Amino acid sequence: MSRALVVVDAQKSFLRRESWRASSNPDVADDVAALVAHARGRGDRVVWVLHTEPGTGGVFDPALGSVEPLDGLEPRGGEPVLRKTVHSAFGGTGLHALLQGWGVTEVAVCGIRTEQCCETTARAASDLGYGVVFVVDATATEPIPAPGSPPGRPLEEVLADPLTLGTDAVVTRTVYALSGRFARIATVVEVVGVD
């Protein structure tokens, strides 16, 4: 079996958002780094994916300098760094063709945000026929305001709102949605300790 680790949006853009102070896993870079080291040691492929929103002036605008891997995460030569403008790492990046060319049959997914780009990537990978391992504790997310909430509220207001979905609930929902249908849920320790 040929495997690849897909690192989704583990980038500095998120650090520039107030909501990152309430992140489920502020040390996500350490967890991702452990998976990267393990994958490299096994000879698995590592693919880096960064989210971009060119021309927006926001934190994902490459012109502002935050669309780069988090500190401690350094792509090596030969490890592709793909850029996307949609949620799925497969959307417009050529990732599927790349993985097919390598003969990859299983992907491990990690990065930011758990329920958004990571989950979307896992679902897309499953639909494309890959075996998927979703390394849940090597992902991170932020609280989600209730639908219809006023945009731009300070973080303290979002956190105080009883309708806000907290990070534990977000992660649990993702695990329930993916497990057994789109992916096998695993932890960093389980992945690193397997081989």
PDB file of C-alpha atoms in Angstrom:
ATOM      1  CA  MET A   1       0.000   0.000   0.000  1.00  0.00           C
ATOM      2  CA  SER A   2       1.319   3.415  -0.964  1.00  0.00           C
ATOM      3  CA  ARG A   3       0.428   6.209   1.460  1.00  0.00           C
ATOM      4  CA  ALA A   4       0.540   9.978   1.538  1.00  0.00           C
ATOM      5  CA  LEU A   5       0.182  12.504   4.316  1.00  0.00           C
ATOM      6  CA  VAL A   6      -1.871  15.511   3.226  1.00  0.00           C
ATOM      7  CA  VAL A   7      -1.236  18.542   5.421  1.00  0.00           C
ATOM      8  CA  VAL A   8      -4.192  20.888   4.943  1.00  0.00           C
ATOM      9  CA  ASP A   9      -3.912  24.609   5.666  1.00  0.00           C
ATOM     10  CA  ALA A  10      -1.492  24.343   8.604  1.00  0.00           C
ATOM     11  CA  GLN A  11      -0.590  27.944   7.913  1.00  0.00           C
ATOM     12  CA  LYS A  12       0.132  31.222   9.666  1.00  0.00           C
ATOM     13  CA  SER A  13      -3.039  32.844   8.344  1.00  0.00           C
ATOM     14  CA  PHE A  14      -5.000  31.453  11.281  1.00  0.00           C
ATOM     15  CA  LEU A  15      -2.667  33.022  13.829  1.00  0.00           C
ATOM     16  CA  ARG A  16      -3.758  36.452  12.597  1.00  0.00           C
ATOM     17  CA  ARG A  17      -7.390  35.803  13.508  1.00  0.00           C
ATOM     18  CA  GLU A  18      -8.766  36.717  16.930  1.00  0.00           C
ATOM     19  CA  SER A  19     -10.663  33.415  16.996  1.00  0.00           C
ATOM     20  CA  TRP A  20      -7.388  31.471  17.052  1.00  0.00           C
ATOM     21  CA  ARG A  21      -7.103  32.361  20.760  1.00  0.00           C
ATOM     22  CA  ALA A  22      -9.929  29.866  21.307  1.00  0.00           C
ATOM     23  CA  SER A  23      -8.405  27.170  19.084  1.00  0.00           C
ATOM     24  CA  SER A  24      -9.019  23.555  19.984  1.00  0.00           C
ATOM     25  CA  ASN A  25      -5.334  22.783  19.472  1.00  0.00           C
ATOM     26  CA  PRO A  26      -2.966  25.766  19.585  1.00  0.00           C
ATOM     27  CA  ASP A  27      -0.038  23.326  19.347  1.00  0.00           C
ATOM     28  CA  VAL A  28      -1.312  21.686  16.178  1.00  0.00           C
ATOM     29  CA  ALA A  29       2.026  22.345  14.450  1.00  0.00           C
ATOM     30  CA  ASP A  30       3.750  19.971  16.889  1.00  0.00           C
ATOM     31  CA  ASP A  31       1.232  17.218  16.168  1.00  0.00           C
ATOM     32  CA  VAL A  32       1.489  17.727  12.420  1.00  0.00           C
ATOM     33  CA  ALA A  33       5.303  17.745  12.671  1.00  0.00           C
ATOM     34  CA  ALA A  34       5.199  14.349  14.395  1.00  0.00           C
ATOM     35  CA  LEU A  35       3.127  12.945  11.538  1.00  0.00           C
ATOM     36  CA  VAL A  36       5.417  14.502   8.933  1.00  0.00           C
ATOM     37  CA  ALA A  37       8.507  12.997  10.580  1.00  0.00           C
ATOM     38  CA  HIS A  38       6.805   9.612  10.750  1.00  0.00           C
ATOM     39  CA  ALA A  39       5.703   9.747   7.110  1.00  0.00           C
ATOM     40  CA  ARG A  40       9.165  10.748   5.956  1.00  0.00           C
ATOM     41  CA  GLY A  41      10.717   7.964   8.013  1.00  0.00           C
ATOM     42  CA  ARG A  42       8.427   5.419   6.358  1.00  0.00           C
ATOM     43  CA  GLY A  43       9.104   6.796   2.888  1.00  0.00           C
ATOM     44  CA  ASP A  44       5.501   7.963   2.489  1.00  0.00           C
ATOM     45  CA  ARG A  45       4.716  10.986   0.372  1.00  0.00           C
ATOM     46  CA  VAL A  46       4.023  14.318   2.090  1.00  0.00           C
ATOM     47  CA  VAL A  47       1.894  16.940   0.372  1.00  0.00           C
ATOM     48  CA  TRP A  48       1.386  20.448   1.732  1.00  0.00           C
ATOM     49  CA  VAL A  49      -1.754  22.394   0.866  1.00  0.00           C
ATOM     50  CA  LEU A  50      -2.226  26.089   1.623  1.00  0.00           C
ATOM     51  CA  HIS A  51      -5.474  28.050   1.380  1.00  0.00           C
ATOM     52  CA  THR A  52      -5.312  31.309  -0.565  1.00  0.00           C
ATOM     53  CA  GLU A  53      -7.761  34.111  -1.254  1.00  0.00           C
ATOM     54  CA  PRO A  54      -5.780  36.387  -3.599  1.00  0.00           C
ATOM     55  CA  GLY A  55      -6.740  40.036  -3.741  1.00  0.00           C
ATOM     56  CA  THR A  56      -9.047  39.948  -0.711  1.00  0.00           C
ATOM     57  CA  GLY A  57      -6.802  41.819   1.707  1.00  0.00           C
ATOM     58  CA  GLY A  58      -7.653  39.214   4.343  1.00  0.00           C
ATOM     59  CA  VAL A  59      -5.477  36.781   6.265  1.00  0.00           C
ATOM     60  CA  PHE A  60      -5.524  34.308   3.358  1.00  0.00           C
ATOM     61  CA  ASP A  61      -4.330  36.871   0.824  1.00  0.00           C
ATOM     62  CA  PRO A  62      -0.824  35.734  -0.204  1.00  0.00           C
ATOM     63  CA  ALA A  63       0.247  39.369  -0.605  1.00  0.00           C
ATOM     64  CA  LEU A  64       0.071  39.829   3.179  1.00  0.00           C
ATOM     65  CA  GLY A  65       2.658  37.129   3.885  1.00  0.00           C
ATOM     66  CA  SER A  66       0.729  34.725   6.117  1.00  0.00           C
ATOM     67  CA  VAL A  67       0.043  32.025   3.539  1.00  0.00           C
ATOM     68  CA  GLU A  68       2.984  29.906   4.613  1.00  0.00           C
ATOM     69  CA  PRO A  69       3.357  26.883   6.886  1.00  0.00           C
ATOM     70  CA  LEU A  70       3.258  27.345  10.629  1.00  0.00           C
ATOM     71  CA  ASP A  71       6.605  27.615  12.382  1.00  0.00           C
ATOM     72  CA  GLY A  72       8.156  24.178  12.778  1.00  0.00           C
ATOM     73  CA  LEU A  73       6.612  22.892   9.556  1.00  0.00           C
ATOM     74  CA  GLU A  74       9.084  23.044   6.699  1.00  0.00           C
ATOM     75  CA  PRO A  75       8.355  21.354   3.359  1.00  0.00           C
ATOM     76  CA  ARG A  76      11.374  19.539   1.977  1.00  0.00           C
ATOM     77  CA  GLY A  77      12.528  19.437  -1.617  1.00  0.00           C
ATOM     78  CA  GLY A  78      10.339  17.040  -3.562  1.00  0.00           C
ATOM     79  CA  GLU A  79       7.342  17.630  -1.282  1.00  0.00           C
ATOM     80  CA  PRO A  80       4.740  19.526  -3.306  1.00  0.00           C
ATOM     81  CA  VAL A  81       3.240  22.703  -1.885  1.00  0.00           C
ATOM     82  CA  LEU A  82      -0.171  23.154  -3.506  1.00  0.00           C
ATOM     83  CA  ARG A  83      -2.386  26.216  -3.247  1.00  0.00           C
ATOM     84  CA  LYS A  84      -6.157  26.067  -3.211  1.00  0.00           C
ATOM     85  CA  THR A  85      -9.001  28.569  -3.216  1.00  0.00           C
ATOM     86  CA  VAL A  86     -11.788  26.170  -2.143  1.00  0.00           C
ATOM     87  CA  HIS A  87     -12.328  23.936   0.882  1.00  0.00           C
ATOM     88  CA  SER A  88     -11.164  20.618  -0.567  1.00  0.00           C
ATOM     89  CA  ALA A  89      -7.456  20.051  -1.119  1.00  0.00           C
ATOM     90  CA  PHE A  90      -8.502  18.277  -4.317  1.00  0.00           C
ATOM     91  CA  GLY A  91     -10.241  21.334  -5.775  1.00  0.00           C
ATOM     92  CA  GLY A  92      -8.204  22.779  -8.622  1.00  0.00           C
ATOM     93  CA  THR A  93      -4.847  21.703  -7.202  1.00  0.00           C
ATOM     94  CA  GLY A  94      -4.009  18.609  -9.241  1.00  0.00           C
ATOM     95  CA  LEU A  95      -3.710  16.608  -6.006  1.00  0.00           C
ATOM     96  CA  HIS A  96      -5.669  13.639  -7.308  1.00  0.00           C
ATOM     97  CA  ALA A  97      -3.472  13.302 -10.418  1.00  0.00           C
ATOM     98  CA  LEU A  98      -0.363  13.669  -8.271  1.00  0.00           C
ATOM     99  CA  LEU A  99      -1.453  10.901  -5.894  1.00  0.00           C
ATOM    100  CA  GLN A 100      -2.483   8.643  -8.773  1.00  0.00           C
ATOM    101  CA  GLY A 101       0.883   9.169 -10.426  1.00  0.00           C
ATOM    102  CA  TRP A 102       2.584   7.993  -7.247  1.00  0.00           C
ATOM    103  CA  GLY A 103       0.264   5.004  -6.914  1.00  0.00           C
ATOM    104  CA  VAL A 104      -1.084   6.242  -3.577  1.00  0.00           C
ATOM    105  CA  THR A 105      -4.059   4.275  -2.257  1.00  0.00           C
ATOM    106  CA  GLU A 106      -4.369   5.718   1.264  1.00  0.00           C
ATOM    107  CA  VAL A 107      -4.161   9.264   2.559  1.00  0.00           C
ATOM    108  CA  ALA A 108      -3.816  10.577   6.087  1.00  0.00           C
ATOM    109  CA  VAL A 109      -5.377  13.994   6.611  1.00  0.00           C
ATOM    110  CA  CYS A 110      -4.331  16.587   9.191  1.00  0.00           C
ATOM    111  CA  GLY A 111      -4.275  20.374   9.550  1.00  0.00           C
ATOM    112  CA  ILE A 112      -6.700  23.267  10.012  1.00  0.00           C
ATOM    113  CA  ARG A 113      -9.752  23.419  10.352  1.00  0.00           C
ATOM    114  CA  THR A 114     -11.118  20.137  11.577  1.00  0.00           C
ATOM    115  CA  GLU A 115     -14.674  20.442  10.250  1.00  0.00           C
ATOM    116  CA  GLN A 116     -13.968  22.626   7.267  1.00  0.00           C
ATOM    117  CA  CYS A 117     -11.064  22.009   4.895  1.00  0.00           C
ATOM    118  CA  CYS A 118      -9.793  18.866   6.649  1.00  0.00           C
ATOM    119  CA  GLU A 119     -13.191  17.178   6.732  1.00  0.00           C
ATOM    120  CA  THR A 120     -14.018  18.288   3.190  1.00  0.00           C
ATOM    121  CA  THR A 121     -10.689  16.888   1.977  1.00  0.00           C
ATOM    122  CA  ALA A 122     -11.326  13.585   3.765  1.00  0.00           C
ATOM    123  CA  ARG A 123     -14.761  13.257   2.215  1.00  0.00           C
ATOM    124  CA  ALA A 124     -13.436  14.068  -1.257  1.00  0.00           C
ATOM    125  CA  ALA A 125     -10.595  11.560  -0.865  1.00  0.00           C
ATOM    126  CA  SER A 126     -13.070   8.863   0.119  1.00  0.00           C
ATOM    127  CA  ASP A 127     -15.293   9.656  -2.856  1.00  0.00           C
ATOM    128  CA  LEU A 128     -12.241   9.351  -5.112  1.00  0.00           C
ATOM    129  CA  GLY A 129     -11.568   5.851  -3.784  1.00  0.00           C
ATOM    130  CA  TYR A 130      -8.730   6.446  -1.342  1.00  0.00           C
ATOM    131  CA  GLY A 131      -8.562   4.844   2.052  1.00  0.00           C
ATOM    132  CA  VAL A 132      -8.638   7.761   4.479  1.00  0.00           C
ATOM    133  CA  VAL A 133      -7.131   8.123   7.937  1.00  0.00           C
ATOM    134  CA  PHE A 134      -8.341  11.277   9.684  1.00  0.00           C
ATOM    135  CA  VAL A 135      -5.803  12.126  12.375  1.00  0.00           C
ATOM    136  CA  VAL A 136      -8.167  14.066  14.583  1.00  0.00           C
ATOM    137  CA  ASP A 137      -5.741  15.335  17.222  1.00  0.00           C
ATOM    138  CA  ALA A 138      -3.467  16.688  14.483  1.00  0.00           C
ATOM    139  CA  THR A 139      -6.258  19.035  13.428  1.00  0.00           C
ATOM    140  CA  ALA A 140      -7.473  22.254  14.981  1.00  0.00           C
ATOM    141  CA  THR A 141     -10.603  24.329  14.823  1.00  0.00           C
ATOM    142  CA  GLU A 142     -12.268  27.327  16.413  1.00  0.00           C
ATOM    143  CA  PRO A 143     -15.699  27.934  17.956  1.00  0.00           C
ATOM    144  CA  ILE A 144     -18.455  28.367  15.378  1.00  0.00           C
ATOM    145  CA  PRO A 145     -21.053  31.111  15.917  1.00  0.00           C
ATOM    146  CA  ALA A 146     -24.682  30.106  15.482  1.00  0.00           C
ATOM    147  CA  PRO A 147     -26.145  30.527  11.995  1.00  0.00           C
ATOM    148  CA  GLY A 148     -27.442  34.044  11.559  1.00  0.00           C
ATOM    149  CA  SER A 149     -25.183  35.517  14.235  1.00  0.00           C
ATOM    150  CA  PRO A 150     -23.976  39.049  13.486  1.00  0.00           C
ATOM    151  CA  PRO A 151     -20.588  38.934  11.745  1.00  0.00           C
ATOM    152  CA  GLY A 152     -17.536  40.550  13.264  1.00  0.00           C
ATOM    153  CA  ARG A 153     -18.468  40.142  16.929  1.00  0.00           C
ATOM    154  CA  PRO A 154     -15.567  40.169  19.397  1.00  0.00           C
ATOM    155  CA  LEU A 155     -14.390  36.703  20.422  1.00  0.00           C
ATOM    156  CA  GLU A 156     -15.630  37.198  23.991  1.00  0.00           C
ATOM    157  CA  GLU A 157     -19.187  37.726  22.695  1.00  0.00           C
ATOM    158  CA  VAL A 158     -18.965  34.663  20.469  1.00  0.00           C
ATOM    159  CA  LEU A 159     -17.740  32.537  23.370  1.00  0.00           C
ATOM    160  CA  ALA A 160     -20.406  33.897  25.735  1.00  0.00           C
ATOM    161  CA  ASP A 161     -23.228  33.138  23.285  1.00  0.00           C
ATOM    162  CA  PRO A 162     -24.926  29.883  24.415  1.00  0.00           C
ATOM    163  CA  LEU A 163     -25.710  29.110  20.765  1.00  0.00           C
ATOM    164  CA  THR A 164     -22.022  29.077  19.764  1.00  0.00           C
ATOM    165  CA  LEU A 165     -20.774  25.599  18.930  1.00  0.00           C
ATOM    166  CA  GLY A 166     -17.664  25.030  21.042  1.00  0.00           C
ATOM    167  CA  THR A 167     -14.567  23.316  19.719  1.00  0.00           C
ATOM    168  CA  ASP A 168     -15.200  20.045  21.568  1.00  0.00           C
ATOM    169  CA  ALA A 169     -18.615  19.804  19.935  1.00  0.00           C
ATOM    170  CA  VAL A 170     -17.178  20.682  16.515  1.00  0.00           C
ATOM    171  CA  VAL A 171     -14.536  17.957  16.753  1.00  0.00           C
ATOM    172  CA  THR A 172     -17.033  15.392  18.070  1.00  0.00           C
ATOM    173  CA  ARG A 173     -19.446  16.159  15.234  1.00  0.00           C
ATOM    174  CA  THR A 174     -16.678  15.687  12.690  1.00  0.00           C
ATOM    175  CA  VAL A 175     -15.649  12.363  14.211  1.00  0.00           C
ATOM    176  CA  TYR A 176     -19.267  11.142  14.126  1.00  0.00           C
ATOM    177  CA  ALA A 177     -19.769  12.342  10.551  1.00  0.00           C
ATOM    178  CA  LEU A 178     -16.587  10.757   9.164  1.00  0.00           C
ATOM    179  CA  SER A 179     -16.107   7.610  11.226  1.00  0.00           C
ATOM    180  CA  GLY A 180     -16.871   4.406   9.366  1.00  0.00           C
ATOM    181  CA  ARG A 181     -18.333   6.252   6.392  1.00  0.00           C
ATOM    182  CA  PHE A 182     -15.580   8.432   4.992  1.00  0.00           C
ATOM    183  CA  ALA A 183     -12.533   7.731   7.145  1.00  0.00           C
ATOM    184  CA  ARG A 184     -10.921   5.787   9.903  1.00  0.00           C
ATOM    185  CA  ILE A 185     -10.426   8.114  12.865  1.00  0.00           C
ATOM    186  CA  ALA A 186      -6.997   7.908  14.488  1.00  0.00           C
ATOM    187  CA  THR A 187      -4.741   9.800  16.870  1.00  0.00           C
ATOM    188  CA  VAL A 188      -1.139  10.809  16.333  1.00  0.00           C
ATOM    189  CA  VAL A 189       0.020   8.180  18.820  1.00  0.00           C
ATOM    190  CA  GLU A 190      -1.946   5.480  17.013  1.00  0.00           C
ATOM    191  CA  VAL A 191      -0.520   6.466  13.622  1.00  0.00           C
ATOM    192  CA  VAL A 192       3.067   6.853  14.772  1.00  0.00           C
ATOM    193  CA  GLY A 193       2.899   3.699  16.878  1.00  0.00           C
ATOM    194  CA  VAL A 194       1.523   1.478  14.110  1.00  0.00           C
ATOM    195  CA  ASP A 195       4.808   0.845  12.274  1.00  0.00           C
TER     196      ASP A 195
END
